[in-house]
Tab-separated table of C-alpha atoms in Angstrom:
chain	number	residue	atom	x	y	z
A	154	UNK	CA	0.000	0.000	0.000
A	155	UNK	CA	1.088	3.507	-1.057
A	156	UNK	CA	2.739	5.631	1.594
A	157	UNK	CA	0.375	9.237	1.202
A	158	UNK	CA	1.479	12.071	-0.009
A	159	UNK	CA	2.664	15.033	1.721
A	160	UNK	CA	-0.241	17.300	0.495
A	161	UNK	CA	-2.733	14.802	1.996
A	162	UNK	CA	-0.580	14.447	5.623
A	163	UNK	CA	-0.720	18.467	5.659
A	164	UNK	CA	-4.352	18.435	4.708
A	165	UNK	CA	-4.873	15.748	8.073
A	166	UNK	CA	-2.650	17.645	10.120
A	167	UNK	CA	-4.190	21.141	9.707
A	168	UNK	CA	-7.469	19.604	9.818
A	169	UNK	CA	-6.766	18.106	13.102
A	170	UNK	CA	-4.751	20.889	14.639
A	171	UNK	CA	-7.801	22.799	14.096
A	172	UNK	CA	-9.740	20.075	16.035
A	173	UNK	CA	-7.257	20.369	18.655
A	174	UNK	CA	-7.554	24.188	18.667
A	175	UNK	CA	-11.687	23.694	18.828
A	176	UNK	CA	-11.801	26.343	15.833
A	177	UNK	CA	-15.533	24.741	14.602
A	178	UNK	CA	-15.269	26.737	11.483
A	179	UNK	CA	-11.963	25.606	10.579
A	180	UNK	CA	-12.483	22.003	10.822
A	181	UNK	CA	-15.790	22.495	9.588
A	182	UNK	CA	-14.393	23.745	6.263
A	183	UNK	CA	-13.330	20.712	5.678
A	184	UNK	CA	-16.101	18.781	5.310
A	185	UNK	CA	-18.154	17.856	2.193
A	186	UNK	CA	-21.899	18.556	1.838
A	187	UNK	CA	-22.573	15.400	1.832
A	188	UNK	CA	-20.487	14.028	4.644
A	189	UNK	CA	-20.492	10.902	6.123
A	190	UNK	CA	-19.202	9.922	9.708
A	191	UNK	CA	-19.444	6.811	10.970
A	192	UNK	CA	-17.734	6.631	14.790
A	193	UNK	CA	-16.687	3.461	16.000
A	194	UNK	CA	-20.376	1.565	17.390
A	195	UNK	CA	-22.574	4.853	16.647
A	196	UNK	CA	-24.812	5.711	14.066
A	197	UNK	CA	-23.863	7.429	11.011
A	198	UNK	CA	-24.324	10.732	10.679
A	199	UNK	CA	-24.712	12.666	7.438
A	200	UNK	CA	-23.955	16.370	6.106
A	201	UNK	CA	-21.260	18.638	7.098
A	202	UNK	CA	-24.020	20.751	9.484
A	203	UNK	CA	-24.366	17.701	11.467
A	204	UNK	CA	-20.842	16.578	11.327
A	205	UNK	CA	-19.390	19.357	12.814
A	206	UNK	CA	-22.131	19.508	15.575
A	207	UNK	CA	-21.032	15.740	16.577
A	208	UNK	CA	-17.506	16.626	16.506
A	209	UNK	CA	-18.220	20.465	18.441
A	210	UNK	CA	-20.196	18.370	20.820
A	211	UNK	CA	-17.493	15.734	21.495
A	212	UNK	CA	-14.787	18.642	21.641
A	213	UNK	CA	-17.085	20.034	24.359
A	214	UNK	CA	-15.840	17.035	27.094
A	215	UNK	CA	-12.342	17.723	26.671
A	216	UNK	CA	-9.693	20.624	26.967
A	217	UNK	CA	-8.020	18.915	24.176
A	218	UNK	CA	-8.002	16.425	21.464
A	219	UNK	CA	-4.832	15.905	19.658
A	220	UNK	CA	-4.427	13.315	16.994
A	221	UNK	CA	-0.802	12.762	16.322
A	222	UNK	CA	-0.321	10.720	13.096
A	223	UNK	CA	1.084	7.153	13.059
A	224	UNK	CA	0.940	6.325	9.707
A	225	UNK	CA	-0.780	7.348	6.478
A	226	UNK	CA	-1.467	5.275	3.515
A	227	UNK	CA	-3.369	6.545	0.359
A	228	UNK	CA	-5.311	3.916	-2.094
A	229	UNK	CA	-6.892	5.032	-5.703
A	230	UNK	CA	-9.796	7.743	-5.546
A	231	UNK	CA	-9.291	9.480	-2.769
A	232	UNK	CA	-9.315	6.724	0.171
A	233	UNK	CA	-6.795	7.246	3.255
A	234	UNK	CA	-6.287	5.497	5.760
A	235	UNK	CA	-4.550	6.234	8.380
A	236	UNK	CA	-3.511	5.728	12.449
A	237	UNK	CA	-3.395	7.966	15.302
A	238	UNK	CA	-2.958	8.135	18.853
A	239	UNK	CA	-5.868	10.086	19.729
A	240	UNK	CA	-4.623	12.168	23.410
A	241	UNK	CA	-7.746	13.112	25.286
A	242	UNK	CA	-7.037	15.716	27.557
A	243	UNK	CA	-10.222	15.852	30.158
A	244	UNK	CA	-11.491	18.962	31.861
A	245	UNK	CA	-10.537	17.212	35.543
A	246	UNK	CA	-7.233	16.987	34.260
A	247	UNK	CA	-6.897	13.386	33.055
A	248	UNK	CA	-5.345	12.360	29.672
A	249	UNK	CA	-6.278	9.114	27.818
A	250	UNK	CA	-4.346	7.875	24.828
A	251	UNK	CA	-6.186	5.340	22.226
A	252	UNK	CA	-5.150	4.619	19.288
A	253	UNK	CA	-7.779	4.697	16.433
A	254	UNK	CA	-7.198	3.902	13.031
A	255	UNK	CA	-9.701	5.907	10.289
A	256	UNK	CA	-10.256	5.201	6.603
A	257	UNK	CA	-11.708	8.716	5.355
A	258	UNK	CA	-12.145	9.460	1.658
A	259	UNK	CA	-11.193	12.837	0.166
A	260	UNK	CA	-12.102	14.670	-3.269
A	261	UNK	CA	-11.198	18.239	-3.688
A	262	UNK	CA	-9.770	18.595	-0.183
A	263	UNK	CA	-12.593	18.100	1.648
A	264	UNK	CA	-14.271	14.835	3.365
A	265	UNK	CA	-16.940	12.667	1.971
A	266	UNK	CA	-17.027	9.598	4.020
A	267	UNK	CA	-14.630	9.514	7.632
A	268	UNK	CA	-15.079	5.370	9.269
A	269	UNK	CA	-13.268	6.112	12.703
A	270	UNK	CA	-12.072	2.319	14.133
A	271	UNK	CA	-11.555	2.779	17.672
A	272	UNK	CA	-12.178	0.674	21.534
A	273	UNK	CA	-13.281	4.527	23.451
A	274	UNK	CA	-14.005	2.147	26.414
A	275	UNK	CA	-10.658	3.874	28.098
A	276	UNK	CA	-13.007	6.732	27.786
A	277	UNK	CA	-16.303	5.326	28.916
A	278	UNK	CA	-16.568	7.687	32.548
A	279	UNK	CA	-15.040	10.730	30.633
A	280	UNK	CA	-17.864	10.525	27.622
A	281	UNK	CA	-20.797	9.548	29.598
């Protein structure tokens, strides 16, 4: 499998740093229309509106949310995949590291599709 390029690891690492930085607009920008978000056990959720509102609301439980890259692979049409150490940093203080591994698709720099493969139960009295 390919290793990705180095305009898609910017376009994940800006996209994430803007995660980290809460900036809704910024990480909003980068979603399609026509989104899709699929979040380890949950249901899917469609369009960038409600996107961002899942992710805005998750940011919401943490002071942070970092996503340091692992590794990034990029197939044919778009399709990444990728892993991360995802570092929660909690609002009592705590930090939790999972790592997650994602398979989002891209076409003109922005998201269609994000599948985010990850055990939260680390997480479980943080998130509830």
């Amino acid at each position: 499998m390919p290793r990705a390029g180095q305009h898609t690891i910017d376009l994940l690492t800006d996209y994430f740093a803007a995660m980290e930085a809460k900036d809704s607009a910024r990480f909003g920008a980068y979603y399609a229309e026509d989104i899709t978000l699929t979040f380890a056990n949950a249901p899917v959720v469609t369009g960038r509106a409600a996107v961002q509102q899942q992710m805005t609301d998750t940011l919401d439980l943490v002071d942070s949310l970092a996503h340091p890259l692992i590794n990034v692979w990029q197939e044919e049409d778009g399709v990444v995949i990728f892993e991360v150490d995802s570092v929660w940093r909690f609002h009592d203080g705590t930090e939790k590291i999972v790592t997650a591994c994602s398979i989002f698709t891209i076409r003109d720099d922005k998201f269609t599709d994000q599948r985010i493969y990850v055990d939260n139960s680390p997480l479980a009295r943080h998130l509830s």
